[in-house]
PDB file of C-alpha atoms (C1' of nucleotides) in Angstrom:
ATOM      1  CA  UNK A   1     -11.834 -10.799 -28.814  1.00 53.00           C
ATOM      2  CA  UNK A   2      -8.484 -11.899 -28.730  1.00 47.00           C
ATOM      3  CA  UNK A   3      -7.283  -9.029 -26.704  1.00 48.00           C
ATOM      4  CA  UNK A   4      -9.780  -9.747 -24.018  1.00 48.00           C
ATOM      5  CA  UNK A   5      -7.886 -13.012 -22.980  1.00 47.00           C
ATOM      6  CA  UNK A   6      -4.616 -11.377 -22.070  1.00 51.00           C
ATOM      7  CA  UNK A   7      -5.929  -8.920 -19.353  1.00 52.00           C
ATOM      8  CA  UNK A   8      -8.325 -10.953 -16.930  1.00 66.00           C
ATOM      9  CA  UNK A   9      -6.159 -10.872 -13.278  1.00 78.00           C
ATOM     10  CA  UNK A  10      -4.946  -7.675 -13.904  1.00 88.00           C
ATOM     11  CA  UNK A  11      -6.597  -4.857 -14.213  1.00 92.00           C
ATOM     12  CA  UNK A  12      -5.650  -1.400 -15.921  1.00 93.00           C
ATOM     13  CA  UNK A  13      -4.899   0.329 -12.045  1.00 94.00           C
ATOM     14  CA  UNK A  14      -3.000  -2.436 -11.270  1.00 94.00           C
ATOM     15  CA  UNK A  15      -0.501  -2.308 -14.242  1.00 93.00           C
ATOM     16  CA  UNK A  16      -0.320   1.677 -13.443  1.00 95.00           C
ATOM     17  CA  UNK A  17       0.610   0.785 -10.087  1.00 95.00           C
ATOM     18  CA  UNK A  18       3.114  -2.011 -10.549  1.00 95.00           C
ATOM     19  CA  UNK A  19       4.983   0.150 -13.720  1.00 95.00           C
ATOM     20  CA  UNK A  20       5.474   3.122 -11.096  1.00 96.00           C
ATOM     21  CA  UNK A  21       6.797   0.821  -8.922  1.00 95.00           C
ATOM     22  CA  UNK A  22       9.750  -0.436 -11.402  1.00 95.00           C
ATOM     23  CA  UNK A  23      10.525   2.405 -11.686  1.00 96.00           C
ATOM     24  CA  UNK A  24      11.719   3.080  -8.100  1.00 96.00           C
ATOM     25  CA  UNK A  25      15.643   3.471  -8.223  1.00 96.00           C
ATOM     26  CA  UNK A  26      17.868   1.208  -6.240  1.00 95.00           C
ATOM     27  CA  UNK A  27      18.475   1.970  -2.720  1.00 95.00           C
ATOM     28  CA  UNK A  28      15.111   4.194  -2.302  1.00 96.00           C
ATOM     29  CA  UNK A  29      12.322   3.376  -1.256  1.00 97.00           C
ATOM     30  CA  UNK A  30       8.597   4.764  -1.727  1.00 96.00           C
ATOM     31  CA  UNK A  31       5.600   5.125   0.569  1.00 97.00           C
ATOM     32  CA  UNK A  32       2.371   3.716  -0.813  1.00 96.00           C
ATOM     33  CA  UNK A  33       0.997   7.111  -0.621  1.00 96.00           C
ATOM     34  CA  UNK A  34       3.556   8.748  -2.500  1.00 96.00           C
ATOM     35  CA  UNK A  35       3.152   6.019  -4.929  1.00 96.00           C
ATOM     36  CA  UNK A  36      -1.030   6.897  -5.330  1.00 96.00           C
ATOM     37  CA  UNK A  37      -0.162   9.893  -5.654  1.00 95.00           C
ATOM     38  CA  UNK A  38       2.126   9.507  -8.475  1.00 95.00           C
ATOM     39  CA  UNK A  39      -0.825   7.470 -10.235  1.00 95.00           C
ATOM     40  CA  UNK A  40      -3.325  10.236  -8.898  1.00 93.00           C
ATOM     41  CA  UNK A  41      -4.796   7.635  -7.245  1.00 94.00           C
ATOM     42  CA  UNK A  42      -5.321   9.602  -3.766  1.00 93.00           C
ATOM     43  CA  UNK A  43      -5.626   5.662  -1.692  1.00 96.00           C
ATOM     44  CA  UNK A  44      -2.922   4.317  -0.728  1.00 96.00           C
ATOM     45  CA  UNK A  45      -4.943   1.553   0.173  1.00 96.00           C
ATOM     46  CA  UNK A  46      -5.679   0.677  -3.295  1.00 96.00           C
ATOM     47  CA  UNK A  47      -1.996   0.809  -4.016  1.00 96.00           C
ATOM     48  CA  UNK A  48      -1.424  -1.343  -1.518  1.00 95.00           C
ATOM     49  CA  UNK A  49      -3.650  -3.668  -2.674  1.00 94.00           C
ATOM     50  CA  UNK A  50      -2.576  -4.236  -6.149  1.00 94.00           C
ATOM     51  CA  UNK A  51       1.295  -4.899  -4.669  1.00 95.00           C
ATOM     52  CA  UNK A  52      -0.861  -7.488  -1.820  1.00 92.00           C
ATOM     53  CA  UNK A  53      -0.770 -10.412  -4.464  1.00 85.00           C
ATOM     54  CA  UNK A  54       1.882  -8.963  -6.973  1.00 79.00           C
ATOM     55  CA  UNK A  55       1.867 -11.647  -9.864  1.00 74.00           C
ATOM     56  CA  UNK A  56       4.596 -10.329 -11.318  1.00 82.00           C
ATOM     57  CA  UNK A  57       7.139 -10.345  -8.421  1.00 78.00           C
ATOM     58  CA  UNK A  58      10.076 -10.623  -8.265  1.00 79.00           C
ATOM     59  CA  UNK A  59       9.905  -8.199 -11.687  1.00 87.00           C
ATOM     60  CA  UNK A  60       8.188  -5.683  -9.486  1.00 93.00           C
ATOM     61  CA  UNK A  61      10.432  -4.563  -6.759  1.00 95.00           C
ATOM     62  CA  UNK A  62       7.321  -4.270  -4.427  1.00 94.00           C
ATOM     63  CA  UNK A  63       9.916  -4.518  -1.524  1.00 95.00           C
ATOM     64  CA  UNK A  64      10.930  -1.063  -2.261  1.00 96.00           C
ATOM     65  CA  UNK A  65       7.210  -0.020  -1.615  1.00 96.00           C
ATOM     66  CA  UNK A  66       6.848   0.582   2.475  1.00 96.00           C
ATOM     67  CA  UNK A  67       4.493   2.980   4.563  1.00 96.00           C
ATOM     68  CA  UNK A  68       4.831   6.602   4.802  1.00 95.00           C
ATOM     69  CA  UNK A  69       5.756   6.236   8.538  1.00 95.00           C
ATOM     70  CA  UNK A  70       8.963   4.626   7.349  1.00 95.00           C
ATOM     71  CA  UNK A  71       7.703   1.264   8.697  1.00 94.00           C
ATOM     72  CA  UNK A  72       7.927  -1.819   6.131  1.00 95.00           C
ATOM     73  CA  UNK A  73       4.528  -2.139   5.846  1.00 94.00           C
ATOM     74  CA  UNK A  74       4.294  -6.050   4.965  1.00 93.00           C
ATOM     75  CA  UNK A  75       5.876  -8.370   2.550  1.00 93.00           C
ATOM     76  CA  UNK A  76       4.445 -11.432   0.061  1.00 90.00           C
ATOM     77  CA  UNK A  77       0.867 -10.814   2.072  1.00 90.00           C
ATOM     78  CA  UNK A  78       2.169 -10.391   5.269  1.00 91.00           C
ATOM     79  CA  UNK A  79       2.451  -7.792   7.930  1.00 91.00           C
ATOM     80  CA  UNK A  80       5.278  -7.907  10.431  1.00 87.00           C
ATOM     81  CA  UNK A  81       6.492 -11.473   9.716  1.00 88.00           C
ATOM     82  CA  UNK A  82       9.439 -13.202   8.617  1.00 90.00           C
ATOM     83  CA  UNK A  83       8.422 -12.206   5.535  1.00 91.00           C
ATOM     84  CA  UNK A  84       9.134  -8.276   6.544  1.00 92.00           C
ATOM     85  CA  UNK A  85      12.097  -8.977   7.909  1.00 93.00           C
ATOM     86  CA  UNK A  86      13.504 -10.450   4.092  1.00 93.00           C
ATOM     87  CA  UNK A  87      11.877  -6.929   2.731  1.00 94.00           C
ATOM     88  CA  UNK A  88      14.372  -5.196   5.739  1.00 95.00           C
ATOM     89  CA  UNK A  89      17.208  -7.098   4.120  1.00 94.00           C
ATOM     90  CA  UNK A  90      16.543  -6.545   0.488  1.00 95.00           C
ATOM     91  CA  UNK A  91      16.474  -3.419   0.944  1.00 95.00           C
ATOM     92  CA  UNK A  92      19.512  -2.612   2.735  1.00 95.00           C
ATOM     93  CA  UNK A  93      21.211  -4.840   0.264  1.00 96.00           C
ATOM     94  CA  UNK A  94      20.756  -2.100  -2.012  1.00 96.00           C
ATOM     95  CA  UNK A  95      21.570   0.537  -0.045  1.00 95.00           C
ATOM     96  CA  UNK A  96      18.692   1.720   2.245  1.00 96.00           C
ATOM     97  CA  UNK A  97      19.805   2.743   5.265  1.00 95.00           C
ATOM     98  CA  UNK A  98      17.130   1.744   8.692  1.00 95.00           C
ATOM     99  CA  UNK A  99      16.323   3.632  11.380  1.00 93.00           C
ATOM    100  CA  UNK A 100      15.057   1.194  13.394  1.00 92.00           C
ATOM    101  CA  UNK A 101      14.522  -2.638  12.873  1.00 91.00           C
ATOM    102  CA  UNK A 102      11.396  -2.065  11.074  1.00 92.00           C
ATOM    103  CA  UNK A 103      12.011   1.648  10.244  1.00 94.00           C
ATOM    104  CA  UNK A 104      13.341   2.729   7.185  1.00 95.00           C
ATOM    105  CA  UNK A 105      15.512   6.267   7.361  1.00 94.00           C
ATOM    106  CA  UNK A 106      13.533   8.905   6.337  1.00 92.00           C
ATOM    107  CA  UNK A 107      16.504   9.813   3.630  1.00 93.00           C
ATOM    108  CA  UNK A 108      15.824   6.710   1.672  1.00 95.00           C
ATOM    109  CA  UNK A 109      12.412   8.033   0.519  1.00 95.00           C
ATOM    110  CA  UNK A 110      12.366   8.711  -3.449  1.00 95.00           C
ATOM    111  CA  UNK A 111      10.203  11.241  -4.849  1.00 91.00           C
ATOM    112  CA  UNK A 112       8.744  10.561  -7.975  1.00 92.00           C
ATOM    113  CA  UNK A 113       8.482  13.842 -10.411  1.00 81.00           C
ATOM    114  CA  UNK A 114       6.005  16.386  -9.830  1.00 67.00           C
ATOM    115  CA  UNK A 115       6.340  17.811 -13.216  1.00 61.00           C
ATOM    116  CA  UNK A 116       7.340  21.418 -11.601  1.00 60.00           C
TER     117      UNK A 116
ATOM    118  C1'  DA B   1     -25.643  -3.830  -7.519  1.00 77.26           C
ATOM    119  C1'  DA B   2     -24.398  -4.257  -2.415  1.00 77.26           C
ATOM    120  C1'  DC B   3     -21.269  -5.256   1.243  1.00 77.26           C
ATOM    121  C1'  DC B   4     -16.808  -6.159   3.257  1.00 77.26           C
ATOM    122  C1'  DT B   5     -11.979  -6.292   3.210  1.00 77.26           C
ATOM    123  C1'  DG B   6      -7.313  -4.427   2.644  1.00 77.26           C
ATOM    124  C1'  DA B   7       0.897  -4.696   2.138  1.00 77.26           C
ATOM    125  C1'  DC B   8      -2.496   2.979   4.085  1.00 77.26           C
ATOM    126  C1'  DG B   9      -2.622   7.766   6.087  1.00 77.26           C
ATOM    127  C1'  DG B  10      -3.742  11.177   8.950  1.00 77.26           C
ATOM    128  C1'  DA B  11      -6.246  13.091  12.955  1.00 77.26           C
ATOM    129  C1'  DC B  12      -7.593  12.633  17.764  1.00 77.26           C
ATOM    130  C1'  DA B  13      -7.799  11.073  22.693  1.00 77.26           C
TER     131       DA B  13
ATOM    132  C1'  DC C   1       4.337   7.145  21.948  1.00 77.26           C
ATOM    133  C1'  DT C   2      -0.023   3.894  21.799  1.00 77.26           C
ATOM    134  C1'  DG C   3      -4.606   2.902  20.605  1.00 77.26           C
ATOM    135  C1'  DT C   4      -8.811   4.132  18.065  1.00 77.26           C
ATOM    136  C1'  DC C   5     -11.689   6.229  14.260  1.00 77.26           C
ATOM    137  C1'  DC C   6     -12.594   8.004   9.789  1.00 77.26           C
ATOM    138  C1'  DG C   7     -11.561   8.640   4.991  1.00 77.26           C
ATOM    139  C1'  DC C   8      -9.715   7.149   0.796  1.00 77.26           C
ATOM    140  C1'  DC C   9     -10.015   3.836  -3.758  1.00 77.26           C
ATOM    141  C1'  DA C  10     -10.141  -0.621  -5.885  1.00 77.26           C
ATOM    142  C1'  DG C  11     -11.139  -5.635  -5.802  1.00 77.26           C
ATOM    143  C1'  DG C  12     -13.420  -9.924  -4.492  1.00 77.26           C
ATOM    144  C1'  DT C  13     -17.492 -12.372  -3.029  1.00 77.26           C
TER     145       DT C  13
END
DNA sequence: AACCTGACGGACA
DNA sequence: CTGTCCGCCAGGT
């Protein structure tokens, strides 16, 4: 029916994964595993993969998503590129502090609620 | 339905 | 620290 139209592109994980994802405070960032894990998810990969082709970016702030090694991960579908190094500068426009070119401090990591 | 890929993570050599 | 392998879940072909 009507309803069926709107959906289509985006599926039901996918809108989990980018509405944890706005919700990432300024100056933090989140690994993708720490992100599946938030949406019990237990992949990162499948995080990952939703934020690949984000169609709702820039409303997403997917450049706050990076790997749980502190690395950037990759950017606008790519790993290591230019692209990376606009996600390095976004982010340190809001605050997040780097360890390395491509390393974000470990202190910048936001931890979503646990419900202890 | 089957197979392969992917912006990951952790373990191992 | 670097390189390789396996496991994980979802999506596209």
């Amino acid at each position: 029916m009507d309803a069926d139209l709107d959906r289509k592109s985006v599926t039901d994980f996918q809108q989990r994964v980018y509405a944890q994802t706005s919700l990432i405070p300024k100056g933090k960032v989140v690994s993708y595993g720490e992100l599946a894990r938030a949406l019990d998810c237990g992949s990162a990969q499948a995080v990952g993969q939703a934020l690949r082709r984000n169609p709702f970016a820039p409303e997403v702030p997917c450049h706050r998503v990076v790997s749980a090694s502190g690395d950037l991960g990759g950017f606008y579908g790519e790993r290591g590129g230019e692209a990376a190094e606009k996600k390095r500068q976004l982010l340190e426009e809001e605050g997040v502090t780097f360890a390395s070119d491509t390393q974000v401090n470990s202190h910048s990591f936001h931890q979503f609620s646990k419900g202890l």
